[in-house]
């Protein structure tokens, strides 16, 4: 038995593979493995195997199409096309990823003070909505879909890169040096405001409609 919850019954002569459906949040964890014979004799606590591991899940993947940012039970998973679960809302040090398994629709930022590390929207089918609340990105930004809304997306990470071929119609506040990648082909219709001590180096194509003061 693994963790006393998963039955890995075998014939005693071949190896068994057991899948754990949930291994918890980041941090150190223990897995206990005990063997039991056909007569019911089972390892005791003193003879079973104790495996220790550290789980480091720096990525959060959106699944399930349209929804609210805070709805972890239905939309945030630990892997692409994974199962959404409680406690998976991204923290400020984690990367968020919208990909081909994220579905189609609008992701509404329904809470204030959202900060993430890298934000990767590689799906043209996803719109990130900042109608009421904005988002701060401290890492790289990739936009293949759309970021829209009245509230700004703030890019605050030093010497980070902007990728993608999507549309940013939300305002942008750029408070650190950034580079637009040579492969980028972005349409930026929201007002772009750059800190007057910082620069944005355009190595690709970015059509900016409104460059703020």
Short mmCIF file of C-alpha atoms in Angstrom, two decimals:
data_model
loop_
_atom_site.label_atom_id
_atom_site.label_comp_id
_atom_site.label_asym_id
_atom_site.label_seq_id
_atom_site.Cartn_x
_atom_site.Cartn_y
_atom_site.Cartn_z
CA UNK A 1 0.00 0.00 0.00
CA UNK A 2 1.17 3.54 -0.71
CA UNK A 3 0.20 6.18 1.85
CA UNK A 4 -2.45 3.68 3.07
CA UNK A 5 -4.75 5.01 0.35
CA UNK A 6 -3.64 3.46 -2.92
CA UNK A 7 -3.85 -0.27 -3.61
CA UNK A 8 -0.85 -1.56 -5.56
CA UNK A 9 -1.72 -5.23 -5.30
CA UNK A 10 0.63 -7.50 -7.25
CA UNK A 11 1.85 -11.08 -7.34
CA UNK A 12 5.01 -10.39 -5.36
CA UNK A 13 7.35 -11.08 -8.26
CA UNK A 14 6.94 -8.03 -10.49
CA UNK A 15 7.23 -4.31 -9.85
CA UNK A 16 4.10 -2.24 -9.45
CA UNK A 17 3.42 1.34 -10.49
CA UNK A 18 1.00 3.43 -8.46
CA UNK A 19 -0.34 6.82 -9.46
CA UNK A 20 -0.96 9.36 -6.71
CA UNK A 21 -3.78 11.67 -7.73
CA UNK A 22 -2.75 14.41 -5.33
CA UNK A 23 0.65 15.07 -3.82
CA UNK A 24 -0.13 18.35 -2.12
CA UNK A 25 1.31 21.80 -2.34
CA UNK A 26 4.95 22.90 -2.50
CA UNK A 27 7.27 21.74 0.23
CA UNK A 28 8.65 18.59 1.82
CA UNK A 29 6.49 15.46 1.89
CA UNK A 30 6.80 11.85 3.04
CA UNK A 31 5.46 8.77 1.26
CA UNK A 32 5.16 5.53 3.20
CA UNK A 33 5.23 2.19 1.41
CA UNK A 34 4.22 -0.99 3.20
CA UNK A 35 3.91 -4.54 1.89
CA UNK A 36 1.23 -7.07 2.79
CA UNK A 37 1.18 -10.75 1.85
CA UNK A 38 -1.86 -12.80 0.85
CA UNK A 39 -2.30 -13.93 4.46
CA UNK A 40 -2.74 -10.34 5.55
CA UNK A 41 0.63 -9.88 7.20
CA UNK A 42 1.64 -6.26 6.74
CA UNK A 43 4.77 -4.25 7.41
CA UNK A 44 4.76 -2.38 10.68
CA UNK A 45 5.70 1.23 11.09
CA UNK A 46 9.23 0.13 11.94
CA UNK A 47 9.73 -1.94 8.76
CA UNK A 48 7.93 -0.03 6.05
CA UNK A 49 9.73 2.22 3.57
CA UNK A 50 9.75 5.96 4.12
CA UNK A 51 10.47 8.01 1.00
CA UNK A 52 10.99 11.74 1.30
CA UNK A 53 10.70 14.25 -1.52
CA UNK A 54 10.39 17.97 -2.05
CA UNK A 55 7.69 19.18 -4.39
CA UNK A 56 8.51 22.33 -6.32
CA UNK A 57 5.60 23.38 -8.49
CA UNK A 58 6.55 26.75 -9.88
CA UNK A 59 3.97 26.64 -12.70
CA UNK A 60 0.22 27.05 -12.67
CA UNK A 61 -1.83 26.07 -15.74
CA UNK A 62 -5.28 27.38 -16.61
CA UNK A 63 -7.90 24.81 -17.66
CA UNK A 64 -11.62 24.89 -18.37
CA UNK A 65 -12.18 27.96 -20.53
CA UNK A 66 -13.93 31.05 -19.13
CA UNK A 67 -13.79 31.76 -15.44
CA UNK A 68 -12.57 33.89 -12.55
CA UNK A 69 -8.91 34.07 -11.58
CA UNK A 70 -9.60 32.97 -7.99
CA UNK A 71 -11.61 29.87 -8.96
CA UNK A 72 -8.88 27.32 -8.28
CA UNK A 73 -11.32 24.42 -7.91
CA UNK A 74 -12.27 24.69 -11.57
CA UNK A 75 -9.42 26.40 -13.36
CA UNK A 76 -5.90 26.12 -11.89
CA UNK A 77 -3.90 22.93 -12.32
CA UNK A 78 -0.30 21.90 -11.64
CA UNK A 79 0.28 20.67 -15.19
CA UNK A 80 -1.07 21.29 -18.67
CA UNK A 81 -4.48 19.66 -19.11
CA UNK A 82 -4.29 18.68 -15.46
CA UNK A 83 -6.97 18.53 -12.79
CA UNK A 84 -7.89 21.81 -11.15
CA UNK A 85 -7.71 21.81 -7.39
CA UNK A 86 -8.04 23.74 -4.16
CA UNK A 87 -4.98 25.80 -3.26
CA UNK A 88 -3.70 26.17 -6.83
CA UNK A 89 -4.30 29.90 -7.30
CA UNK A 90 -0.92 31.28 -8.43
CA UNK A 91 1.25 33.14 -5.96
CA UNK A 92 3.55 36.05 -6.76
CA UNK A 93 6.55 33.74 -7.30
CA UNK A 94 4.84 31.31 -9.67
CA UNK A 95 4.54 31.26 -13.45
CA UNK A 96 1.08 31.23 -15.05
CA UNK A 97 0.48 29.48 -18.34
CA UNK A 98 -2.46 29.58 -20.74
CA UNK A 99 -1.93 27.06 -23.53
CA UNK A 100 -3.78 24.88 -26.03
CA UNK A 101 -5.31 22.90 -23.15
CA UNK A 102 -6.74 25.98 -21.43
CA UNK A 103 -9.93 26.00 -23.48
CA UNK A 104 -11.63 29.02 -25.02
CA UNK A 105 -12.94 32.10 -23.27
CA UNK A 106 -12.23 34.97 -20.91
CA UNK A 107 -10.17 34.82 -17.73
CA UNK A 108 -11.43 37.59 -15.44
CA UNK A 109 -9.09 38.98 -12.82
CA UNK A 110 -11.68 39.26 -10.09
CA UNK A 111 -9.38 40.16 -7.22
CA UNK A 112 -6.94 42.97 -6.52
CA UNK A 113 -3.17 42.81 -6.02
CA UNK A 114 -2.50 39.94 -8.42
CA UNK A 115 1.23 39.45 -9.04
CA UNK A 116 2.88 36.60 -10.93
CA UNK A 117 6.35 35.75 -12.21
CA UNK A 118 6.26 34.81 -15.93
CA UNK A 119 2.90 35.16 -17.67
CA UNK A 120 2.65 32.98 -20.78
CA UNK A 121 -0.50 33.20 -22.87
CA UNK A 122 0.38 31.00 -25.83
CA UNK A 123 -3.28 30.43 -26.78
CA UNK A 124 -5.05 32.72 -29.24
CA UNK A 125 -8.32 31.48 -27.69
CA UNK A 126 -7.79 33.10 -24.30
CA UNK A 127 -8.57 36.68 -23.29
CA UNK A 128 -7.28 37.96 -19.95
CA UNK A 129 -9.68 40.61 -18.70
CA UNK A 130 -8.53 43.50 -16.50
CA UNK A 131 -11.86 45.31 -16.49
CA UNK A 132 -11.75 46.05 -12.74
CA UNK A 133 -8.48 44.60 -11.44
CA UNK A 134 -5.03 44.63 -13.01
CA UNK A 135 -2.06 42.33 -12.82
CA UNK A 136 1.66 42.77 -12.17
CA UNK A 137 4.17 40.60 -14.03
CA UNK A 138 7.68 40.44 -12.60
CA UNK A 139 9.03 38.03 -15.22
CA UNK A 140 8.68 37.62 -18.98
CA UNK A 141 5.37 38.27 -20.77
CA UNK A 142 4.05 36.23 -23.71
CA UNK A 143 0.79 37.25 -25.39
CA UNK A 144 -0.65 35.17 -28.24
CA UNK A 145 -4.24 35.91 -27.22
CA UNK A 146 -5.60 39.15 -25.81
CA UNK A 147 -5.17 41.19 -22.65
CA UNK A 148 -8.02 43.69 -22.43
CA UNK A 149 -9.65 45.96 -19.89
CA UNK A 150 -9.54 49.36 -18.26
CA UNK A 151 -7.02 48.45 -15.55
CA UNK A 152 -3.32 48.24 -16.27
CA UNK A 153 -0.96 45.35 -16.59
CA UNK A 154 2.25 46.38 -14.83
CA UNK A 155 5.59 45.04 -16.04
CA UNK A 156 8.04 45.49 -13.18
CA UNK A 157 10.75 42.86 -13.65
CA UNK A 158 14.17 44.21 -14.58
CA UNK A 159 15.54 43.28 -18.02
CA UNK A 160 12.65 41.00 -18.96
CA UNK A 161 11.32 40.13 -22.42
CA UNK A 162 7.96 40.53 -24.15
CA UNK A 163 7.00 37.80 -26.66
CA UNK A 164 4.00 36.88 -28.80
CA UNK A 165 1.75 37.92 -31.64
CA UNK A 166 -1.39 38.87 -29.76
CA UNK A 167 -3.15 42.05 -28.71
CA UNK A 168 -2.79 44.17 -25.59
CA UNK A 169 -5.67 46.62 -25.38
CA UNK A 170 -5.32 47.13 -21.63
CA UNK A 171 -3.09 49.95 -20.42
CA UNK A 172 0.49 49.00 -19.62
CA UNK A 173 2.74 50.47 -16.97
CA UNK A 174 6.37 49.56 -17.60
CA UNK A 175 8.51 50.33 -14.57
CA UNK A 176 11.68 48.42 -15.57
CA UNK A 177 13.78 47.92 -18.69
CA UNK A 178 12.18 45.49 -21.17
CA UNK A 179 12.95 44.08 -24.59
CA UNK A 180 10.40 43.16 -27.24
CA UNK A 181 11.67 39.92 -28.75
CA UNK A 182 12.73 39.75 -32.40
CA UNK A 183 9.98 37.20 -33.12
CA UNK A 184 7.21 39.35 -31.63
CA UNK A 185 4.41 40.82 -33.72
CA UNK A 186 2.22 42.61 -31.20
CA UNK A 187 -0.70 45.00 -31.50
CA UNK A 188 -0.71 47.34 -28.50
CA UNK A 189 -3.74 49.63 -28.49
CA UNK A 190 -3.82 50.31 -24.76
CA UNK A 191 -1.83 53.28 -23.49
CA UNK A 192 1.79 52.30 -22.83
CA UNK A 193 3.37 54.32 -20.03
CA UNK A 194 7.10 53.86 -19.55
CA UNK A 195 8.96 55.10 -16.48
CA UNK A 196 11.08 58.02 -17.68
CA UNK A 197 14.24 56.37 -16.35
CA UNK A 198 13.60 53.08 -18.16
CA UNK A 199 13.66 51.88 -21.78
CA UNK A 200 11.77 49.42 -23.95
CA UNK A 201 13.95 48.04 -26.73
CA UNK A 202 11.92 46.93 -29.74
CA UNK A 203 13.74 44.14 -31.59
CA UNK A 204 10.55 42.83 -33.17
CA UNK A 205 7.30 44.32 -34.41
CA UNK A 206 5.05 46.17 -32.00
CA UNK A 207 2.37 48.54 -33.20
CA UNK A 208 1.78 50.97 -30.33
CA UNK A 209 -1.24 53.24 -30.73
CA UNK A 210 -0.81 55.38 -27.62
CA UNK A 211 2.48 56.10 -25.90
CA UNK A 212 1.71 57.80 -22.62
CA UNK A 213 3.75 60.45 -20.88
#
